[in-house]
Short mmCIF file of C-alpha atoms and ligand atoms in Angstrom, two decimals:
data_model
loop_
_atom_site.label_atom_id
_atom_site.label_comp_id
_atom_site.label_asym_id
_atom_site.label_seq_id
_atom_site.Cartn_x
_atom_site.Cartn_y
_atom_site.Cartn_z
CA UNK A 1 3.42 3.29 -27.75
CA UNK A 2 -0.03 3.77 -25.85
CA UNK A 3 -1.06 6.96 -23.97
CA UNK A 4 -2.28 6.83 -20.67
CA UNK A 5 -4.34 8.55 -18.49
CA UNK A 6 -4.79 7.78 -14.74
CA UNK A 7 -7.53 9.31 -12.83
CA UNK A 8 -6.95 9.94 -8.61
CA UNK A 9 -8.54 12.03 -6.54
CA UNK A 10 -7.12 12.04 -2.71
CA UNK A 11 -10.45 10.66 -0.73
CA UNK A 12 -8.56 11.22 2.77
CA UNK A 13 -4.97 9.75 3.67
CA UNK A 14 -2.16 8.48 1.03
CA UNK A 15 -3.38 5.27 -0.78
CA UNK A 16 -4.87 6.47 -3.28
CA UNK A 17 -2.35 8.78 -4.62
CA UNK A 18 0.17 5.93 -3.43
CA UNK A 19 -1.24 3.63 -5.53
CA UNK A 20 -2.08 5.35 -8.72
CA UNK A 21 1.73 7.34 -8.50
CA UNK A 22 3.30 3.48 -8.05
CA UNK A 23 1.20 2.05 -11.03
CA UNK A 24 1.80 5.62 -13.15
CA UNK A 25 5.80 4.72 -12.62
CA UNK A 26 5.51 1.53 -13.25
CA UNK A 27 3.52 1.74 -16.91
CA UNK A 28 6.03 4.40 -17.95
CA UNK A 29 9.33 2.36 -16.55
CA UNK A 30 8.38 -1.38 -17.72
CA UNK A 31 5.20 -0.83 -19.85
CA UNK A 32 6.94 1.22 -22.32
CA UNK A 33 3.47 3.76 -21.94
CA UNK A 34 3.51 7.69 -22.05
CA UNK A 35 1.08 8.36 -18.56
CA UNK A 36 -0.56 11.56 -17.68
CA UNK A 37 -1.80 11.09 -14.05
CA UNK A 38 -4.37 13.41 -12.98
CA UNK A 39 -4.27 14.44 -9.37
CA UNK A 40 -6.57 16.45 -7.27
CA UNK A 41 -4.14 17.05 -4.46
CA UNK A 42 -0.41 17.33 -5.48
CA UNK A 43 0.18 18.35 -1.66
CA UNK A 44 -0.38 14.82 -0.87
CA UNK A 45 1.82 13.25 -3.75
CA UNK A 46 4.31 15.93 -1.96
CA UNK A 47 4.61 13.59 1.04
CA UNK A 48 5.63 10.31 -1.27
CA UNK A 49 7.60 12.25 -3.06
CA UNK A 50 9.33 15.29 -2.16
CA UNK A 51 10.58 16.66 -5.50
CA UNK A 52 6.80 17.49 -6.02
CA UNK A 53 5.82 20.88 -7.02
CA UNK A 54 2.56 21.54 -5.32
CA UNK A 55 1.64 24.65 -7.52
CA UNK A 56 2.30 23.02 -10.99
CA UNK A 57 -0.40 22.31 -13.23
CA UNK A 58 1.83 20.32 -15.19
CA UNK A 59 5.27 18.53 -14.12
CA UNK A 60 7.26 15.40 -15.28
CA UNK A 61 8.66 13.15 -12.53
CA UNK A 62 10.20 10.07 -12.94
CA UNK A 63 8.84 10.00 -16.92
CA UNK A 64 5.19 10.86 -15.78
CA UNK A 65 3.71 13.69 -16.46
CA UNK A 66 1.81 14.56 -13.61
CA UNK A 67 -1.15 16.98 -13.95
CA UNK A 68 -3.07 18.88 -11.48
CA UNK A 69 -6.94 18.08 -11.52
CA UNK A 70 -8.37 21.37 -11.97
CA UNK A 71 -11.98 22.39 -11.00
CA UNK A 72 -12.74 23.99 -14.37
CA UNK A 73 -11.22 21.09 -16.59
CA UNK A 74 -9.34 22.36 -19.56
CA UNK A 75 -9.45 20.71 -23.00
CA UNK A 76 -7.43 17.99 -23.60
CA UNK A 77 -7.77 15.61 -26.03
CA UNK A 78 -7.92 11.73 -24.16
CA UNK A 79 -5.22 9.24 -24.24
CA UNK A 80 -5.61 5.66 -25.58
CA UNK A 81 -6.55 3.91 -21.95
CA UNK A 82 -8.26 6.04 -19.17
CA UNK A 83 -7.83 4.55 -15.72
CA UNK A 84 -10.70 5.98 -13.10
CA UNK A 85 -8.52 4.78 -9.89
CA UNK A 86 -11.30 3.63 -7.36
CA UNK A 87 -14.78 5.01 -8.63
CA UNK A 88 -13.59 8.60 -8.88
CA UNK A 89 -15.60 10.39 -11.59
CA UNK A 90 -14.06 11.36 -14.54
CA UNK A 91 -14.67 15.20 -15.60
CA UNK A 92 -17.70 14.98 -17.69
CA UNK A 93 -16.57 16.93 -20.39
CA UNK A 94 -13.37 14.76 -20.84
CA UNK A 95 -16.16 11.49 -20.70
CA UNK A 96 -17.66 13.56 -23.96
CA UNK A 97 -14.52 13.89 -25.26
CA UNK A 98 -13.32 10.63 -24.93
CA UNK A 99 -16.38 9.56 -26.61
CA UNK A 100 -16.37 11.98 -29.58
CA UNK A 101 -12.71 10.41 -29.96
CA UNK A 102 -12.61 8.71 -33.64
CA UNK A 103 -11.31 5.29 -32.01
CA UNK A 104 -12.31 5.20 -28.41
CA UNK A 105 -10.34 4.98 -25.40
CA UNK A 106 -10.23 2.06 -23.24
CA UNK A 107 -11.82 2.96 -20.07
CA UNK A 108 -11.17 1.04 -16.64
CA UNK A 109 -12.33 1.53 -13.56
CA UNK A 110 -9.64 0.53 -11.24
CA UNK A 111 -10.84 -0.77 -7.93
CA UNK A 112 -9.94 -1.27 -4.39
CA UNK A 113 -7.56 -4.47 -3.03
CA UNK A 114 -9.47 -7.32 -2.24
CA UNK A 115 -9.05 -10.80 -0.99
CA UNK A 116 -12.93 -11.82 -1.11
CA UNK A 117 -13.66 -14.59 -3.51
CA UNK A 118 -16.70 -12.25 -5.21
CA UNK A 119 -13.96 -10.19 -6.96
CA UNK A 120 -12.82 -12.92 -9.27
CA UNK A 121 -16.78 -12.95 -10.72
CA UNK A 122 -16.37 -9.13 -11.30
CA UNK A 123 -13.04 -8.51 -12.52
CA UNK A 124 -12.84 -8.07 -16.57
CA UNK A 125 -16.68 -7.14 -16.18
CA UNK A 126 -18.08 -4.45 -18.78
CA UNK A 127 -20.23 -1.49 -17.55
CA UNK A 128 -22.18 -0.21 -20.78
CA UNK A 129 -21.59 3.59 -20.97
CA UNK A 130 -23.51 6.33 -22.54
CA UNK A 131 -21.71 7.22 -26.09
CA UNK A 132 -20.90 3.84 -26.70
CA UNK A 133 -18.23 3.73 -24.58
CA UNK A 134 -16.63 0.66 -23.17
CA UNK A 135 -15.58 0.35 -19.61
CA UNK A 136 -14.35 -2.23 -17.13
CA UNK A 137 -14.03 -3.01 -13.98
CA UNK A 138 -10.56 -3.99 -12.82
CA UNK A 139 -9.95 -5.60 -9.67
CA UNK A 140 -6.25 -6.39 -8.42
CA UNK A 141 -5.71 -9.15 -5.90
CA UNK A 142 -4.35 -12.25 -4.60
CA UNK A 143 -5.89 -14.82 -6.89
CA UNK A 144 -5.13 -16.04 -9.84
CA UNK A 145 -8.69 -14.82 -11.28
CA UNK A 146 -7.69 -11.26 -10.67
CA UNK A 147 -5.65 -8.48 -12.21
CA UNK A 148 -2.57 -9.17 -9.21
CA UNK A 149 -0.67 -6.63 -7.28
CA UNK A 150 1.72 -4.02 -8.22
CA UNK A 151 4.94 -5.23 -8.31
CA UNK A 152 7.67 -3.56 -10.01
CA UNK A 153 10.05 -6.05 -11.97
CA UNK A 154 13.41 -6.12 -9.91
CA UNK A 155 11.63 -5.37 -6.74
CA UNK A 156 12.66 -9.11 -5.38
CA UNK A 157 15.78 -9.34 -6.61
CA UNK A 158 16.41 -5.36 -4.85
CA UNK A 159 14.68 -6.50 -1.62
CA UNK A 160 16.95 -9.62 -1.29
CA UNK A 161 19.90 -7.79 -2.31
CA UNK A 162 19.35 -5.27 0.46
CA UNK A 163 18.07 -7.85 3.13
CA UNK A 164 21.52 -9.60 2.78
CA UNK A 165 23.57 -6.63 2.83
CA UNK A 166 24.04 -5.91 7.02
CA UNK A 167 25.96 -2.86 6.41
CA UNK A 168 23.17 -1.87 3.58
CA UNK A 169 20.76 -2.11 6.25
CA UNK A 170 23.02 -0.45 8.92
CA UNK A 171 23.71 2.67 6.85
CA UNK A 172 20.14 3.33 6.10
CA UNK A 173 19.19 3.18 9.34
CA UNK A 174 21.84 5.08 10.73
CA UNK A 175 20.68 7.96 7.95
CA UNK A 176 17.17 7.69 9.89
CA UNK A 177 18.81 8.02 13.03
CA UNK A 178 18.43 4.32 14.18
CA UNK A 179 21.77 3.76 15.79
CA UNK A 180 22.17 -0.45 15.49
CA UNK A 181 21.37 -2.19 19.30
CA UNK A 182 23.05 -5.73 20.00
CA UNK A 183 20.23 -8.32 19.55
CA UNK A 184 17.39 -6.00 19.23
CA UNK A 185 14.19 -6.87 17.22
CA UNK A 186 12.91 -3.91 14.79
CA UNK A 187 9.40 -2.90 14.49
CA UNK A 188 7.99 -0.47 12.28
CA UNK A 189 4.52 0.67 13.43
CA UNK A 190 1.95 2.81 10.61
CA UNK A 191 -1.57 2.54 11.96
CA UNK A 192 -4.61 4.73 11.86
CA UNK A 193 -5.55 5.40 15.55
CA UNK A 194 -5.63 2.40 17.74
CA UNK A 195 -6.70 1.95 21.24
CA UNK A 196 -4.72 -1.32 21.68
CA UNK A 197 -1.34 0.23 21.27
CA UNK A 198 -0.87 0.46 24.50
CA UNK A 199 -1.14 -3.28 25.69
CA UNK A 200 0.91 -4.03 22.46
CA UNK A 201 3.62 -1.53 24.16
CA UNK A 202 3.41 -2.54 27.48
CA UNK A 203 4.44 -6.22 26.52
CA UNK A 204 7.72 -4.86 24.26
CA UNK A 205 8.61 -2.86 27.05
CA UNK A 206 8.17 -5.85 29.27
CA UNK A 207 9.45 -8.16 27.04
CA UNK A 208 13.16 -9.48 27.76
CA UNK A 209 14.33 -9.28 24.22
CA UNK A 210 14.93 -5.68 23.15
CA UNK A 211 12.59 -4.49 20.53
CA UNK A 212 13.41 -1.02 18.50
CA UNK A 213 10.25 0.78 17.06
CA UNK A 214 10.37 2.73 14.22
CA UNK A 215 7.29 4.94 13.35
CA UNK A 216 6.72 7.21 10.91
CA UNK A 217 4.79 10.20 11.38
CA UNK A 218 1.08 9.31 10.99
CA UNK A 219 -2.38 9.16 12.71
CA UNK A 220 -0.65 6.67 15.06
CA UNK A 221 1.01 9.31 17.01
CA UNK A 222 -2.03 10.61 19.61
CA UNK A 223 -1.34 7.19 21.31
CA UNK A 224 1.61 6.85 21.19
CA UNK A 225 1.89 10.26 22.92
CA UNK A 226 -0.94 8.93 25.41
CA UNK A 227 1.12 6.05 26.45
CA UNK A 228 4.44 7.88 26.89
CA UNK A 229 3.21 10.34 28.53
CA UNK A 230 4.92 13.06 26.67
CA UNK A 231 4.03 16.41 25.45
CA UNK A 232 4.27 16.92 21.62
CA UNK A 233 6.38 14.12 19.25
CA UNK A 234 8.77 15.42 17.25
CA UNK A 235 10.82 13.27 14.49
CA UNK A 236 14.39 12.54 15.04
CA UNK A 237 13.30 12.07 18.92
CA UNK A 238 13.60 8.72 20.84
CA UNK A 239 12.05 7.19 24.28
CA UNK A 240 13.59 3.97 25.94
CA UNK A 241 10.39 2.55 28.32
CA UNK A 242 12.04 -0.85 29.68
CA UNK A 243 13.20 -3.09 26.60
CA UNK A 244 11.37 -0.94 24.33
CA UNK A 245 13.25 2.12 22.30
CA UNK A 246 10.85 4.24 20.40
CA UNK A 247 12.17 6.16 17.49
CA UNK A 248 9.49 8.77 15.69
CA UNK A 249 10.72 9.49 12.21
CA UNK A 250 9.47 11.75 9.58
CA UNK A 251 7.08 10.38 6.91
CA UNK A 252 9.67 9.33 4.41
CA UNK A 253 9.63 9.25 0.40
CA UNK A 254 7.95 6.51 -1.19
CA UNK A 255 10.99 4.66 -1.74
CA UNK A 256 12.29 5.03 1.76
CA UNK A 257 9.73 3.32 2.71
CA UNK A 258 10.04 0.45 1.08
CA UNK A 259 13.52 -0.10 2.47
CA UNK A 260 12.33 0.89 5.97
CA UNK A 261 9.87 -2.39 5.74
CA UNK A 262 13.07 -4.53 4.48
CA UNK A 263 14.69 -3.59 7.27
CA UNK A 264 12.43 -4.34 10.09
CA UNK A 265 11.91 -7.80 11.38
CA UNK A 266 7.87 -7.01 11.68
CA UNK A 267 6.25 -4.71 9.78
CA UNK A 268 2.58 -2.89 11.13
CA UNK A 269 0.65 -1.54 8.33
CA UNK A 270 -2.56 -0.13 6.91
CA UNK A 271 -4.39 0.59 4.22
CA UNK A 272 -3.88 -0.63 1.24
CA UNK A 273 -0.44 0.47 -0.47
CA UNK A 274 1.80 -0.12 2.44
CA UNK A 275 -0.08 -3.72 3.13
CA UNK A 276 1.12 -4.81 -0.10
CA UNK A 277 4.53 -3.51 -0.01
CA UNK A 278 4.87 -5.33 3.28
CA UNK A 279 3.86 -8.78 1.92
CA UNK A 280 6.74 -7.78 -0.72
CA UNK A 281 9.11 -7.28 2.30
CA UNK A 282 8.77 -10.96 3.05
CA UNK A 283 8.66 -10.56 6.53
CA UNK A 284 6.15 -11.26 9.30
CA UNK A 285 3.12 -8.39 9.27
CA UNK A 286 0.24 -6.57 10.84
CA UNK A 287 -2.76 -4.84 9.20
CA UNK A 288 -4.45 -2.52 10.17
CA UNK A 289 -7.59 -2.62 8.03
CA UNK A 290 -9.04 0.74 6.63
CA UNK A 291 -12.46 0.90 8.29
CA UNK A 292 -15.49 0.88 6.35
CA UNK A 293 -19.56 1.38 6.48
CA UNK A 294 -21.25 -1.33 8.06
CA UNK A 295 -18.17 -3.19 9.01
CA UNK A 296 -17.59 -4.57 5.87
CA UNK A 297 -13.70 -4.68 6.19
CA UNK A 298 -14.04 -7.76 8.37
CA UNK A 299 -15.13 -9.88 5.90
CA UNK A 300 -11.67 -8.40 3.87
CA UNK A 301 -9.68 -9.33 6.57
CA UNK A 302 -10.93 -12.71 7.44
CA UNK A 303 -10.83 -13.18 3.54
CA UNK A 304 -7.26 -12.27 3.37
CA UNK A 305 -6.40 -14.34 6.48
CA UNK A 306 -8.28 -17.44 4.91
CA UNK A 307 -5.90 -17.13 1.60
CA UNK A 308 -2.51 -16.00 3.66
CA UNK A 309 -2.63 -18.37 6.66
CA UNK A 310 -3.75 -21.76 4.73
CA UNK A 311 -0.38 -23.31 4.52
CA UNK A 312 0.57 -22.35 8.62
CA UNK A 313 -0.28 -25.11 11.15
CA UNK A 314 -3.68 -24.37 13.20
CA UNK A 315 -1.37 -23.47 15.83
CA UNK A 316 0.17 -20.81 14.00
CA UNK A 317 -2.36 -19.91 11.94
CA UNK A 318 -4.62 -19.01 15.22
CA UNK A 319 -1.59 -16.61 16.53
CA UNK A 320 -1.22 -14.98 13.40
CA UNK A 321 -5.55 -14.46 13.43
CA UNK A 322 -5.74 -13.68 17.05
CA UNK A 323 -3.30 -10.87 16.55
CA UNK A 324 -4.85 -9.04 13.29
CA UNK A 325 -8.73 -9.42 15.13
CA UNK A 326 -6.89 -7.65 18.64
CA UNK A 327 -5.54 -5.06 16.51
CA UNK A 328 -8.61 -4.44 14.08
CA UNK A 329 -10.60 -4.74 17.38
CA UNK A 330 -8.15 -2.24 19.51
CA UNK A 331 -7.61 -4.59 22.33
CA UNK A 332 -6.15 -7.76 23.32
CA UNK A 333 -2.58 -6.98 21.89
CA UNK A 334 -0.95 -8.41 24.53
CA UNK A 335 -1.88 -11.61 24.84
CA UNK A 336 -1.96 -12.14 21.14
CA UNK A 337 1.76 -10.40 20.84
CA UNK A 338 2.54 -13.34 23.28
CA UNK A 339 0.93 -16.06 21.51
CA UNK A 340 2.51 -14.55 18.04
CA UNK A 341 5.82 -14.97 19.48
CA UNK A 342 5.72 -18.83 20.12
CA UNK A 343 5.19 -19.65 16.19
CA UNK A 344 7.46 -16.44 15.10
CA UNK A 345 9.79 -19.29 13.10
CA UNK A 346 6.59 -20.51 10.96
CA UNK A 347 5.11 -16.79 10.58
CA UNK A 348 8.61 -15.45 8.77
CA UNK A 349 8.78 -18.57 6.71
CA UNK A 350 5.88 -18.41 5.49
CA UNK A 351 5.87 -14.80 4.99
CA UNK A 352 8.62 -15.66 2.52
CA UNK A 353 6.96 -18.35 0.68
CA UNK A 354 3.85 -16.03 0.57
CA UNK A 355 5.83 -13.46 -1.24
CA UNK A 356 7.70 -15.79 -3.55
CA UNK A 357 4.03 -17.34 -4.59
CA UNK A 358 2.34 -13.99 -5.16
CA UNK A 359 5.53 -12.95 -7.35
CA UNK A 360 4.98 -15.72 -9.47
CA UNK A 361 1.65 -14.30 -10.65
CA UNK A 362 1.85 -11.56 -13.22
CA UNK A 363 2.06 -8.30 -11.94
CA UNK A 364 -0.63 -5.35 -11.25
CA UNK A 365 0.96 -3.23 -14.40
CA UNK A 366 1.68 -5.96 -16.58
CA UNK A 367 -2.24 -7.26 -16.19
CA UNK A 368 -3.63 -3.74 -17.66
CA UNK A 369 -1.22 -3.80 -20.37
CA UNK A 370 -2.28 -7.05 -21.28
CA UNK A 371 -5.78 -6.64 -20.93
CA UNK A 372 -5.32 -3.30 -23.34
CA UNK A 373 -3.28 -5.59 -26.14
CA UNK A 374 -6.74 -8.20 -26.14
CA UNK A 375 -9.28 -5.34 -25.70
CA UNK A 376 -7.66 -3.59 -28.82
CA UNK A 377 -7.28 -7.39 -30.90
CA UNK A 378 -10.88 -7.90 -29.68
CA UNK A 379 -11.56 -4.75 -31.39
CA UNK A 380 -9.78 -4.84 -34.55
O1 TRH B 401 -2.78 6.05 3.76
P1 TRH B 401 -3.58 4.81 3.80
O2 TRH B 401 -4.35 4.60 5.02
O3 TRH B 401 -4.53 4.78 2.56
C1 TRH B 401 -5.86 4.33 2.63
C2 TRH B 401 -6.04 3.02 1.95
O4 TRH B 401 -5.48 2.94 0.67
C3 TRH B 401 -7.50 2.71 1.85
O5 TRH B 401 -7.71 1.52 1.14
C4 TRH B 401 -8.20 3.86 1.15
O6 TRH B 401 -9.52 3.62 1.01
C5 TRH B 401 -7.97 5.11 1.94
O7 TRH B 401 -6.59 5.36 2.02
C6 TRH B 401 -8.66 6.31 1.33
O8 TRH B 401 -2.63 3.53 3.62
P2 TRH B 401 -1.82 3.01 2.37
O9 TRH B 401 -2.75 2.46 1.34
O10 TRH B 401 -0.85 2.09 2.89
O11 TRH B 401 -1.10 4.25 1.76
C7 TRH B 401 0.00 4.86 2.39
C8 TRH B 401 1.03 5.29 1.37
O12 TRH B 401 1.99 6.09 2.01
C9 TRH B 401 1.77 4.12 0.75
O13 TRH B 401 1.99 4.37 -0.63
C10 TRH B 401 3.09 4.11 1.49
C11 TRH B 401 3.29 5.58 1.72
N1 TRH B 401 4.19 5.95 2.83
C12 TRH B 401 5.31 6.69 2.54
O14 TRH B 401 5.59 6.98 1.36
N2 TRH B 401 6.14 7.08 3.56
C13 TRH B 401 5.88 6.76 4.85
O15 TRH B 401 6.66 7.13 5.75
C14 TRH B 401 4.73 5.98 5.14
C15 TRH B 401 4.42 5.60 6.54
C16 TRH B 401 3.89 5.61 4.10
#
């Protein structure tokens, strides 16, 4: 059984730690792997996962023993595969001893989502380290030339279960406070900050089919505040403004999360982590694109858009488009929201077919483990 250790330190937000804790599961639960995962900031693991000990330097949750990433780094002797989770740098006395080891570890650098075409060129790539030392660049993503997305092995088969299960659905919604509403349409909103959120409002409130939205505590809330008009948000509180219910609820566990996206009928999301889960949720989306130097994310999200929205008619595929660019842009929600909703039909369908094509693609975890099993036959 191979020993793993994964690498995260917490740049700003909860991706990073979101990702690496998902993949760190995921080795340990399907992979058969022993994982260490090396955090720099358990408070933030804390939020996905409550049962987290901030002050431990060592804990085991869910079969992974999670470490605190301390500044003077102790000795330890490395494990069989090192994961560096998005360019973080690796303690350089653990780099010595990882090349003093008498067989080497497999080292990866594990990099950032991507839908641009470039990655495919790059992922697999070695970087020659000093010492000998083998490393490689691993890129997840949407095509078949890259390592895929994390994707735990009954997470389908759950999310249809619970999908088709009303009083599933009902009950966890009723244990977030969403009492059910005849008819209404369910939104769940995670966004960085976004000047656009009030058109987008404006046009639920308007609109003449009730809409519920859910939102988790986040950087969303300043204006959300600004458009309600209210003093501080506090979770567990609602707001009715026309056909529009607002319900602010606490950041929930990891796994909550998940079932909060399979409940809603459109999912807004950011980032990385919970733009992934959402295309697992099979149901129409929103992203909100982490914001980069030099405006690089556009060319992700135009790349993404190219891959996701091929199979829609033009008509559709310019609603879906014109929507994403208003939001990325922070304005023009409301005509876009409009335009969205006269191809809704085509959007959730192909939502569906989008997630039932990705799943047929080995998953994130499954790639690394496979990619360790021809490093180490390359090797022998
Ligand atoms: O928090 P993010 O904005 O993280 C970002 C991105 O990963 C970005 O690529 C990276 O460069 C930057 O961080 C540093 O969005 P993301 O990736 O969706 O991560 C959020 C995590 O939080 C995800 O694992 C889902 C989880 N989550 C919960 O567990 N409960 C919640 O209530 C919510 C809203 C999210």
């Amino acid at each position: 059984m191979a020993c793993w250790d994964i690498f995260c330190t917490v740049v700003d937000n909860y991706g990073d730690i979101g990702v690496t804790w998902r993949l760190a599961r995921q080795l340990v639960a399907e992979q058969g792997a022993t994982v260490r995962l090396w955090v720099d900031d358990l408070a933030a693991l804390q939020r996905l996962c409550p049962q987290t000990d901030p002050a431990a330097a060592q804990q085991l949750i869910a079969g992974v023993t999670v470490c605190h990433w301390p500044a003077d780094w102790p000795a330890v002797e490395p494990a069989d595969v090192v994961i560096e989770a998005f360019a973080c740098h690796l303690p350089a006395v653990f780099a010595a001893a990882m090349a003093a080891r008498p067989r080497q570890p497999l080292w990866l650098n594990l990099e950032y989502l991507s839908a641009e075409a470039w990655v495919g060129g790059c992922h697999g790539l070695p970087s020659p380290q000093p010492g000998g030392l083998q490393k490689f660049f691993f890129f997840p993503g949407f095509r078949a030339d890259t390592g895929g997305l994390l994707r735990e092995g009954d997470l389908l088969a759950r999310r249809q279960a619970f999908q088709a299960d009303a009083q599933a659905r009902q009950a966890f919604l009723a244990g977030l406070g969403v009492p059910p509403l005849a008819g209404a349409r369910l939104i769940s909103l995670f966004a960085y900050e976004n000047p656009g959120l009030g058109e987008w409002l404006d046009v639920l409130a308007a609109g003449s089919r009730p809409t519920q939205l859910l939102v988790p505590q986040g950087r969303i809330l300043g204006d959300l505040q600004r458009w309600l008009g209210e003093g501080e948000l506090l979770p567990g509180h609602g707001w009715q403004r026309g056909n529009l219910r607002i319900h602010l609820l606490p950041f929930l566990r990891q796994e909550d999360y998940d079932l909060l996206l399979w409940a809603c009928d459109f999912n807004a999301v950011r980032g990385e982590d919970s733009f992934v889960r959402a295309q697992w949720a099979a149901r129409p989306l929103l992203w909100h694109i982490y914001e980069q130097d030099e405006q690089a994310h556009w060319d992700k999200l135009e790349a993404f858009l190219a891959l996701y929205l091929a199979e829609l008619s033009p008509a559709a595929a310019s609603a879906v488009a014109g929507l994403w660019r208003a939001w990325n842009a922070g304005q023009g929600m409301g005509e876009s929201w409009l335009a969205l909703e006269q191809v809704w039909p085509q959007v959730a369908e192909q939502a569906e077919r989008w997630a039932a094509q990705q799943a047929s693609r080995p998953d994130l975890a499954a790639a690394l483990a496979e990619f360790y099993r021809n490093w180490l036959s390359c090797a022998a």
